[in-house]
Amino acid sequence: MYGNLLKEERLLKIIKMKKTINYSWILSMLFVLVVIPVSCSKESAKENPQPETNLPIKISGIHANIDTKTTLDGVVTSWVANTDIVGIYSPQARMAPGGGGPTIVNTQFFAATSALSTFFVGTMFWGAANTSHTFYAYYPYAAGSPASTAVPVSLPAAQTQSAANSTAHIGALDFLVATPVTVTSPNNTNPVADEVNLKYNHLFTVLEFQIKGTGQLKAVKLSANNTLAFSGGTINITQATPAANVAYTFASQTGKSNEAVVTLTTPATLTATNTDTKVYMVINPGTPTGDCLVELSVDGTNWTYLLKSAPVGGFKRGIKYVVSVDASSASTLGAGEVISVTGRIWMDRNLGASRVATSIDDADAYGDLYQWGRLTDGHQLRTSSSTGDLLGTINPGHANFIYNPSSPYNWFNTIDNSLWQGTSGINNPCPSGFRLPTETEWNNERSTWATYNSAGAFASPLKLPAAGYRNGANAIFVNIGEGGHYWSSNVASSSARHLLLLHFDASFANLYRANGLSVRCIKD
């Protein structure tokens, strides 16, 4: 199941201004179309001089050190006229001539033509003569007037590709930030100012899955223990451009996900040749530890899986990586099973749940609440009655939840640490071949989550809901929809260890065994 290292593809290629373009760096030409009535004669110019602040700013791109730039072959899309828009900022430049009007805050510049290389159209003037002007820019344009230190940015976990080998969807996922440029405004009466050169840099990473095998392919999923996608965030585009391939720093990221999925609108038919079927995914750069989980689906619902080693040094910004996949070597999960980035197989839902959680507060996915060490005898049902009568046996012989507010705070009057140990545990409630996870196994899973809290737990392949718990002192239900409480097989004196999931934390703690908690089983 373990594949070769993800290969980093670095091909030198001379390019002009492009859009999503050869994914390492990009230059763009922006041009201000403002009519300045000037005479062609020197004498006339002297008689009717243009004040320096009346000069429109002409912005264009140049190819700096083209022979040293690493670009990518085969990931090229064109700018689209009047559709592709960049946002420009300048604290010194103005929207009106003569130093008038507001400063430049997220001013739109439109692609003038549909081509790999194009001028952009917008309006911007020098604010004052012979003074420093700094320019910041990004793509794609976001409406409104966000501060240059908090430009909106996102990268969806769910991505759609029209058909195998198509790269058309990458443009909508791309995000570029220009290297800040400072120039001195002119001190003469030339009708057009000197050009301001902007070089754009990619934020993200592209993966090219080359897949061979037989049958159909509908979707490809990647999971790793770092953030691959995020639903919202901001970036400070005034920050210094990081070194080549080094990631930008985000001002904020929300809705982090450690998995990304590309769904093919038209399913592909796999062949014996890898390059016949290519699927492209855009991810957030980062350095995962351990293996990456690659999953394949013929219908978007049922998955096979294999593990791939992450590239040395992680996924770098502005680089395309080729991931070779042999679908015939993928393993199949059993019904009701899910695999995590750790390579461990778990049940895909809590014991007693009717389905995999669709949200963190999905009541149908909460499942039952077990007292530690007790078998499946009906006490775990949320509708079960309760009693305060303790018994001296590990098999109470009834379906009541047994509460106990005094020592030993257990559901029977002694302590037995062997009840839930391994698949052969006396009262193991899990299906054949499954058991309660140890605290170490829970911690290994937690370490792969994008965030250490209930949101990270739900965003993980385990889809852990906030099912709450049943208080062992009085049988009252607590924290339903607000927190997750999951037993481990580890014990601590008269208590047992559990994983506590809250909106601000995911941690381990002792809890008396009379409490009723969720159980998620792991394959032995």
mmCIF file with all atom_site columns, C-alpha atoms in Angstrom, residues 200-358:
data_model
loop_
_atom_site.group_PDB
_atom_site.id
_atom_site.type_symbol
_atom_site.label_atom_id
_atom_site.label_alt_id
_atom_site.label_comp_id
_atom_site.label_asym_id
_atom_site.label_entity_id
_atom_site.label_seq_id
_atom_site.pdbx_PDB_ins_code
_atom_site.Cartn_x
_atom_site.Cartn_y
_atom_site.Cartn_z
_atom_site.occupancy
_atom_site.B_iso_or_equiv
_atom_site.pdbx_formal_charge
_atom_site.auth_seq_id
_atom_site.auth_comp_id
_atom_site.auth_asym_id
_atom_site.auth_atom_id
_atom_site.pdbx_PDB_model_num
ATOM 1   C CA . TYR A 1 200 ? 3.029   38.024 -8.890  1.00 0.00 ? 200 TYR A CA 1
ATOM 2   C CA . ASN A 1 201 ? 3.702   35.022 -6.656  1.00 0.00 ? 201 ASN A CA 1
ATOM 3   C CA . HIS A 1 202 ? 1.561   31.953 -6.033  1.00 0.00 ? 202 HIS A CA 1
ATOM 4   C CA . LEU A 1 203 ? 0.222   31.147 -2.574  1.00 0.00 ? 203 LEU A CA 1
ATOM 5   C CA . PHE A 1 204 ? -0.698  27.539 -3.179  1.00 0.00 ? 204 PHE A CA 1
ATOM 6   C CA . THR A 1 205 ? 0.591   24.190 -4.437  1.00 0.00 ? 205 THR A CA 1
ATOM 7   C CA . VAL A 1 206 ? -0.685  22.013 -7.288  1.00 0.00 ? 206 VAL A CA 1
ATOM 8   C CA . LEU A 1 207 ? -0.842  18.213 -7.218  1.00 0.00 ? 207 LEU A CA 1
ATOM 9   C CA . GLU A 1 208 ? -1.134  16.253 -10.444 1.00 0.00 ? 208 GLU A CA 1
ATOM 10  C CA . PHE A 1 209 ? -2.433  12.759 -9.757  1.00 0.00 ? 209 PHE A CA 1
ATOM 11  C CA . GLN A 1 210 ? -1.501  10.389 -12.582 1.00 0.00 ? 210 GLN A CA 1
ATOM 12  C CA . ILE A 1 211 ? -3.684  7.331  -12.145 1.00 0.00 ? 211 ILE A CA 1
ATOM 13  C CA . LYS A 1 212 ? -3.687  3.972  -13.887 1.00 0.00 ? 212 LYS A CA 1
ATOM 14  C CA . GLY A 1 213 ? -5.887  0.942  -13.400 1.00 0.00 ? 213 GLY A CA 1
ATOM 15  C CA . THR A 1 214 ? -9.221  -0.373 -14.607 1.00 0.00 ? 214 THR A CA 1
ATOM 16  C CA . GLY A 1 215 ? -12.805 0.773  -14.275 1.00 0.00 ? 215 GLY A CA 1
ATOM 17  C CA . GLN A 1 216 ? -14.173 4.232  -13.567 1.00 0.00 ? 216 GLN A CA 1
ATOM 18  C CA . LEU A 1 217 ? -12.803 7.110  -11.488 1.00 0.00 ? 217 LEU A CA 1
ATOM 19  C CA . LYS A 1 218 ? -15.150 9.721  -10.035 1.00 0.00 ? 218 LYS A CA 1
ATOM 20  C CA . ALA A 1 219 ? -13.132 11.380 -7.266  1.00 0.00 ? 219 ALA A CA 1
ATOM 21  C CA . VAL A 1 220 ? -9.700  11.632 -5.653  1.00 0.00 ? 220 VAL A CA 1
ATOM 22  C CA . LYS A 1 221 ? -9.216  12.537 -1.996  1.00 0.00 ? 221 LYS A CA 1
ATOM 23  C CA . LEU A 1 222 ? -6.030  13.497 -0.160  1.00 0.00 ? 222 LEU A CA 1
ATOM 24  C CA . SER A 1 223 ? -5.674  13.563 3.635   1.00 0.00 ? 223 SER A CA 1
ATOM 25  C CA . ALA A 1 224 ? -2.629  14.660 5.639   1.00 0.00 ? 224 ALA A CA 1
ATOM 26  C CA . ASN A 1 225 ? -1.897  15.922 9.130   1.00 0.00 ? 225 ASN A CA 1
ATOM 27  C CA . ASN A 1 226 ? -1.545  19.538 8.051   1.00 0.00 ? 226 ASN A CA 1
ATOM 28  C CA . THR A 1 227 ? -3.979  22.118 6.701   1.00 0.00 ? 227 THR A CA 1
ATOM 29  C CA . LEU A 1 228 ? -4.735  21.370 3.044   1.00 0.00 ? 228 LEU A CA 1
ATOM 30  C CA . ALA A 1 229 ? -7.695  23.727 2.611   1.00 0.00 ? 229 ALA A CA 1
ATOM 31  C CA . PHE A 1 230 ? -9.596  26.431 4.492   1.00 0.00 ? 230 PHE A CA 1
ATOM 32  C CA . SER A 1 231 ? -12.997 28.005 3.978   1.00 0.00 ? 231 SER A CA 1
ATOM 33  C CA . GLY A 1 232 ? -11.995 31.553 4.880   1.00 0.00 ? 232 GLY A CA 1
ATOM 34  C CA . GLY A 1 233 ? -9.123  33.743 5.921   1.00 0.00 ? 233 GLY A CA 1
ATOM 35  C CA . THR A 1 234 ? -7.125  36.882 5.262   1.00 0.00 ? 234 THR A CA 1
ATOM 36  C CA . ILE A 1 235 ? -3.622  37.709 4.104   1.00 0.00 ? 235 ILE A CA 1
ATOM 37  C CA . ASN A 1 236 ? -1.463  40.785 4.543   1.00 0.00 ? 236 ASN A CA 1
ATOM 38  C CA . ILE A 1 237 ? -0.309  41.557 0.998   1.00 0.00 ? 237 ILE A CA 1
ATOM 39  C CA . THR A 1 238 ? 2.105   44.223 2.280   1.00 0.00 ? 238 THR A CA 1
ATOM 40  C CA . GLN A 1 239 ? 4.332   41.539 3.824   1.00 0.00 ? 239 GLN A CA 1
ATOM 41  C CA . ALA A 1 240 ? 7.760   40.971 2.361   1.00 0.00 ? 240 ALA A CA 1
ATOM 42  C CA . THR A 1 241 ? 7.732   38.305 -0.319  1.00 0.00 ? 241 THR A CA 1
ATOM 43  C CA . PRO A 1 242 ? 9.067   35.057 1.154   1.00 0.00 ? 242 PRO A CA 1
ATOM 44  C CA . ALA A 1 243 ? 11.968  33.228 -0.413  1.00 0.00 ? 243 ALA A CA 1
ATOM 45  C CA . ALA A 1 244 ? 11.227  31.009 -3.384  1.00 0.00 ? 244 ALA A CA 1
ATOM 46  C CA . ASN A 1 245 ? 8.877   28.140 -2.452  1.00 0.00 ? 245 ASN A CA 1
ATOM 47  C CA . VAL A 1 246 ? 8.589   29.338 1.167   1.00 0.00 ? 246 VAL A CA 1
ATOM 48  C CA . ALA A 1 247 ? 4.967   29.795 2.247   1.00 0.00 ? 247 ALA A CA 1
ATOM 49  C CA . TYR A 1 248 ? 3.344   33.167 2.829   1.00 0.00 ? 248 TYR A CA 1
ATOM 50  C CA . THR A 1 249 ? 2.075   33.979 6.324   1.00 0.00 ? 249 THR A CA 1
ATOM 51  C CA . PHE A 1 250 ? -1.706  34.220 6.596   1.00 0.00 ? 250 PHE A CA 1
ATOM 52  C CA . ALA A 1 251 ? -3.238  36.839 8.868   1.00 0.00 ? 251 ALA A CA 1
ATOM 53  C CA . SER A 1 252 ? -6.014  34.354 9.647   1.00 0.00 ? 252 SER A CA 1
ATOM 54  C CA . GLN A 1 253 ? -7.450  31.026 8.522   1.00 0.00 ? 253 GLN A CA 1
ATOM 55  C CA . THR A 1 254 ? -10.844 29.578 9.445   1.00 0.00 ? 254 THR A CA 1
ATOM 56  C CA . GLY A 1 255 ? -12.602 26.355 8.549   1.00 0.00 ? 255 GLY A CA 1
ATOM 57  C CA . LYS A 1 256 ? -9.330  24.474 8.245   1.00 0.00 ? 256 LYS A CA 1
ATOM 58  C CA . SER A 1 257 ? -9.422  21.010 6.699   1.00 0.00 ? 257 SER A CA 1
ATOM 59  C CA . ASN A 1 258 ? -6.746  18.348 6.510   1.00 0.00 ? 258 ASN A CA 1
ATOM 60  C CA . GLU A 1 259 ? -8.367  16.763 3.491   1.00 0.00 ? 259 GLU A CA 1
ATOM 61  C CA . ALA A 1 260 ? -9.184  17.900 -0.036  1.00 0.00 ? 260 ALA A CA 1
ATOM 62  C CA . VAL A 1 261 ? -11.329 16.193 -2.669  1.00 0.00 ? 261 VAL A CA 1
ATOM 63  C CA . VAL A 1 262 ? -11.473 16.636 -6.435  1.00 0.00 ? 262 VAL A CA 1
ATOM 64  C CA . THR A 1 263 ? -14.656 15.329 -8.061  1.00 0.00 ? 263 THR A CA 1
ATOM 65  C CA . LEU A 1 264 ? -14.793 14.704 -11.806 1.00 0.00 ? 264 LEU A CA 1
ATOM 66  C CA . THR A 1 265 ? -18.000 15.938 -13.412 1.00 0.00 ? 265 THR A CA 1
ATOM 67  C CA . THR A 1 266 ? -17.487 13.352 -16.145 1.00 0.00 ? 266 THR A CA 1
ATOM 68  C CA . PRO A 1 267 ? -16.003 10.164 -14.659 1.00 0.00 ? 267 PRO A CA 1
ATOM 69  C CA . ALA A 1 268 ? -12.766 8.942  -16.205 1.00 0.00 ? 268 ALA A CA 1
ATOM 70  C CA . THR A 1 269 ? -12.128 5.472  -17.582 1.00 0.00 ? 269 THR A CA 1
ATOM 71  C CA . LEU A 1 270 ? -8.780  4.275  -16.276 1.00 0.00 ? 270 LEU A CA 1
ATOM 72  C CA . THR A 1 271 ? -6.194  2.655  -18.529 1.00 0.00 ? 271 THR A CA 1
ATOM 73  C CA . ALA A 1 272 ? -2.872  0.894  -18.030 1.00 0.00 ? 272 ALA A CA 1
ATOM 74  C CA . THR A 1 273 ? -1.028  4.194  -18.607 1.00 0.00 ? 273 THR A CA 1
ATOM 75  C CA . ASN A 1 274 ? -0.697  6.733  -15.783 1.00 0.00 ? 274 ASN A CA 1
ATOM 76  C CA . THR A 1 275 ? -0.597  9.779  -18.006 1.00 0.00 ? 275 THR A CA 1
ATOM 77  C CA . ASP A 1 276 ? -3.930  8.922  -19.642 1.00 0.00 ? 276 ASP A CA 1
ATOM 78  C CA . THR A 1 277 ? -5.778  10.049 -16.514 1.00 0.00 ? 277 THR A CA 1
ATOM 79  C CA . LYS A 1 278 ? -4.678  13.186 -14.687 1.00 0.00 ? 278 LYS A CA 1
ATOM 80  C CA . VAL A 1 279 ? -6.516  14.841 -11.814 1.00 0.00 ? 279 VAL A CA 1
ATOM 81  C CA . TYR A 1 280 ? -5.432  18.259 -10.531 1.00 0.00 ? 280 TYR A CA 1
ATOM 82  C CA . MET A 1 281 ? -5.780  19.423 -6.938  1.00 0.00 ? 281 MET A CA 1
ATOM 83  C CA . VAL A 1 282 ? -4.807  22.763 -5.375  1.00 0.00 ? 282 VAL A CA 1
ATOM 84  C CA . ILE A 1 283 ? -3.692  22.601 -1.735  1.00 0.00 ? 283 ILE A CA 1
ATOM 85  C CA . ASN A 1 284 ? -2.277  24.825 0.951   1.00 0.00 ? 284 ASN A CA 1
ATOM 86  C CA . PRO A 1 285 ? 1.516   24.405 1.220   1.00 0.00 ? 285 PRO A CA 1
ATOM 87  C CA . GLY A 1 286 ? 2.822   22.713 4.337   1.00 0.00 ? 286 GLY A CA 1
ATOM 88  C CA . THR A 1 287 ? 4.909   19.927 5.794   1.00 0.00 ? 287 THR A CA 1
ATOM 89  C CA . PRO A 1 288 ? 2.920   16.854 6.826   1.00 0.00 ? 288 PRO A CA 1
ATOM 90  C CA . THR A 1 289 ? 4.500   14.290 9.102   1.00 0.00 ? 289 THR A CA 1
ATOM 91  C CA . GLY A 1 290 ? 4.039   10.628 8.356   1.00 0.00 ? 290 GLY A CA 1
ATOM 92  C CA . ASP A 1 291 ? 2.228   9.366  5.293   1.00 0.00 ? 291 ASP A CA 1
ATOM 93  C CA . CYS A 1 292 ? -0.449  10.984 3.171   1.00 0.00 ? 292 CYS A CA 1
ATOM 94  C CA . LEU A 1 293 ? -3.667  9.090  2.574   1.00 0.00 ? 293 LEU A CA 1
ATOM 95  C CA . VAL A 1 294 ? -4.854  8.919  -1.048  1.00 0.00 ? 294 VAL A CA 1
ATOM 96  C CA . GLU A 1 295 ? -8.381  7.652  -1.667  1.00 0.00 ? 295 GLU A CA 1
ATOM 97  C CA . LEU A 1 296 ? -10.100 6.830  -4.956  1.00 0.00 ? 296 LEU A CA 1
ATOM 98  C CA . SER A 1 297 ? -13.812 6.540  -5.636  1.00 0.00 ? 297 SER A CA 1
ATOM 99  C CA . VAL A 1 298 ? -15.829 5.221  -8.557  1.00 0.00 ? 298 VAL A CA 1
ATOM 100 C CA . ASP A 1 299 ? -19.002 6.986  -7.393  1.00 0.00 ? 299 ASP A CA 1
ATOM 101 C CA . GLY A 1 300 ? -17.978 9.666  -4.875  1.00 0.00 ? 300 GLY A CA 1
ATOM 102 C CA . THR A 1 301 ? -19.319 7.543  -2.005  1.00 0.00 ? 301 THR A CA 1
ATOM 103 C CA . ASN A 1 302 ? -17.338 4.304  -1.798  1.00 0.00 ? 302 ASN A CA 1
ATOM 104 C CA . TRP A 1 303 ? -13.567 4.576  -1.495  1.00 0.00 ? 303 TRP A CA 1
ATOM 105 C CA . THR A 1 304 ? -10.420 2.529  -1.862  1.00 0.00 ? 304 THR A CA 1
ATOM 106 C CA . TYR A 1 305 ? -7.194  3.752  -0.340  1.00 0.00 ? 305 TYR A CA 1
ATOM 107 C CA . LEU A 1 306 ? -3.408  3.661  -0.340  1.00 0.00 ? 306 LEU A CA 1
ATOM 108 C CA . LEU A 1 307 ? -0.694  5.500  1.564   1.00 0.00 ? 307 LEU A CA 1
ATOM 109 C CA . LYS A 1 308 ? 1.970   7.700  0.003   1.00 0.00 ? 308 LYS A CA 1
ATOM 110 C CA . SER A 1 309 ? 5.045   9.231  1.570   1.00 0.00 ? 309 SER A CA 1
ATOM 111 C CA . ALA A 1 310 ? 5.024   13.025 1.651   1.00 0.00 ? 310 ALA A CA 1
ATOM 112 C CA . PRO A 1 311 ? 7.770   14.787 -0.332  1.00 0.00 ? 311 PRO A CA 1
ATOM 113 C CA . VAL A 1 312 ? 10.935  15.612 1.571   1.00 0.00 ? 312 VAL A CA 1
ATOM 114 C CA . GLY A 1 313 ? 10.550  19.165 2.828   1.00 0.00 ? 313 GLY A CA 1
ATOM 115 C CA . GLY A 1 314 ? 6.775   19.077 2.438   1.00 0.00 ? 314 GLY A CA 1
ATOM 116 C CA . PHE A 1 315 ? 4.537   20.652 -0.185  1.00 0.00 ? 315 PHE A CA 1
ATOM 117 C CA . LYS A 1 316 ? 6.152   23.916 -1.258  1.00 0.00 ? 316 LYS A CA 1
ATOM 118 C CA . ARG A 1 317 ? 4.420   27.038 -2.475  1.00 0.00 ? 317 ARG A CA 1
ATOM 119 C CA . GLY A 1 318 ? 4.253   27.515 -6.239  1.00 0.00 ? 318 GLY A CA 1
ATOM 120 C CA . ILE A 1 319 ? 5.358   23.983 -7.107  1.00 0.00 ? 319 ILE A CA 1
ATOM 121 C CA . LYS A 1 320 ? 3.483   21.225 -8.900  1.00 0.00 ? 320 LYS A CA 1
ATOM 122 C CA . TYR A 1 321 ? 3.967   17.678 -7.614  1.00 0.00 ? 321 TYR A CA 1
ATOM 123 C CA . VAL A 1 322 ? 3.232   14.544 -9.613  1.00 0.00 ? 322 VAL A CA 1
ATOM 124 C CA . VAL A 1 323 ? 1.605   11.726 -7.634  1.00 0.00 ? 323 VAL A CA 1
ATOM 125 C CA . SER A 1 324 ? 1.674   8.382  -9.446  1.00 0.00 ? 324 SER A CA 1
ATOM 126 C CA . VAL A 1 325 ? -1.153  6.092  -8.359  1.00 0.00 ? 325 VAL A CA 1
ATOM 127 C CA . ASP A 1 326 ? -1.863  2.482  -9.297  1.00 0.00 ? 326 ASP A CA 1
ATOM 128 C CA . ALA A 1 327 ? -5.554  2.003  -8.541  1.00 0.00 ? 327 ALA A CA 1
ATOM 129 C CA . SER A 1 328 ? -5.162  -1.776 -8.664  1.00 0.00 ? 328 SER A CA 1
ATOM 130 C CA . SER A 1 329 ? -2.954  -1.645 -5.553  1.00 0.00 ? 329 SER A CA 1
ATOM 131 C CA . ALA A 1 330 ? -5.525  0.271  -3.497  1.00 0.00 ? 330 ALA A CA 1
ATOM 132 C CA . SER A 1 331 ? -7.171  -1.495 -0.576  1.00 0.00 ? 331 SER A CA 1
ATOM 133 C CA . THR A 1 332 ? -10.906 -1.614 0.025   1.00 0.00 ? 332 THR A CA 1
ATOM 134 C CA . LEU A 1 333 ? -12.552 -0.621 3.276   1.00 0.00 ? 333 LEU A CA 1
ATOM 135 C CA . GLY A 1 334 ? -15.247 -2.794 4.766   1.00 0.00 ? 334 GLY A CA 1
ATOM 136 C CA . ALA A 1 335 ? -18.779 -1.557 5.287   1.00 0.00 ? 335 ALA A CA 1
ATOM 137 C CA . GLY A 1 336 ? -18.932 0.989  8.082   1.00 0.00 ? 336 GLY A CA 1
ATOM 138 C CA . GLU A 1 337 ? -15.157 1.499  8.126   1.00 0.00 ? 337 GLU A CA 1
ATOM 139 C CA . VAL A 1 338 ? -13.037 4.598  7.625   1.00 0.00 ? 338 VAL A CA 1
ATOM 140 C CA . ILE A 1 339 ? -9.279  5.056  7.448   1.00 0.00 ? 339 ILE A CA 1
ATOM 141 C CA . SER A 1 340 ? -7.435  8.021  8.914   1.00 0.00 ? 340 SER A CA 1
ATOM 142 C CA . VAL A 1 341 ? -4.135  9.674  8.019   1.00 0.00 ? 341 VAL A CA 1
ATOM 143 C CA . THR A 1 342 ? -2.448  7.478  10.632  1.00 0.00 ? 342 THR A CA 1
ATOM 144 C CA . GLY A 1 343 ? -3.277  4.450  8.488   1.00 0.00 ? 343 GLY A CA 1
ATOM 145 C CA . ARG A 1 344 ? -5.545  3.016  11.187  1.00 0.00 ? 344 ARG A CA 1
ATOM 146 C CA . ILE A 1 345 ? -9.034  1.771  10.369  1.00 0.00 ? 345 ILE A CA 1
ATOM 147 C CA . TRP A 1 346 ? -11.924 2.850  12.581  1.00 0.00 ? 346 TRP A CA 1
ATOM 148 C CA . MET A 1 347 ? -15.666 2.445  12.605  1.00 0.00 ? 347 MET A CA 1
ATOM 149 C CA . ASP A 1 348 ? -17.078 5.350  10.625  1.00 0.00 ? 348 ASP A CA 1
ATOM 150 C CA . ARG A 1 349 ? -19.596 6.271  13.344  1.00 0.00 ? 349 ARG A CA 1
ATOM 151 C CA . ASN A 1 350 ? -20.154 6.066  17.083  1.00 0.00 ? 350 ASN A CA 1
ATOM 152 C CA . LEU A 1 351 ? -21.572 2.852  18.500  1.00 0.00 ? 351 LEU A CA 1
ATOM 153 C CA . GLY A 1 352 ? -25.345 3.082  18.233  1.00 0.00 ? 352 GLY A CA 1
ATOM 154 C CA . ALA A 1 353 ? -25.340 5.899  15.637  1.00 0.00 ? 353 ALA A CA 1
ATOM 155 C CA . SER A 1 354 ? -27.589 5.532  12.609  1.00 0.00 ? 354 SER A CA 1
ATOM 156 C CA . ARG A 1 355 ? -25.230 7.346  10.247  1.00 0.00 ? 355 ARG A CA 1
ATOM 157 C CA . VAL A 1 356 ? -21.902 9.107  9.772   1.00 0.00 ? 356 VAL A CA 1
ATOM 158 C CA . ALA A 1 357 ? -22.071 12.622 11.212  1.00 0.00 ? 357 ALA A CA 1
ATOM 159 C CA . THR A 1 358 ? -23.060 15.306 8.718   1.00 0.00 ? 358 THR A CA 1
#
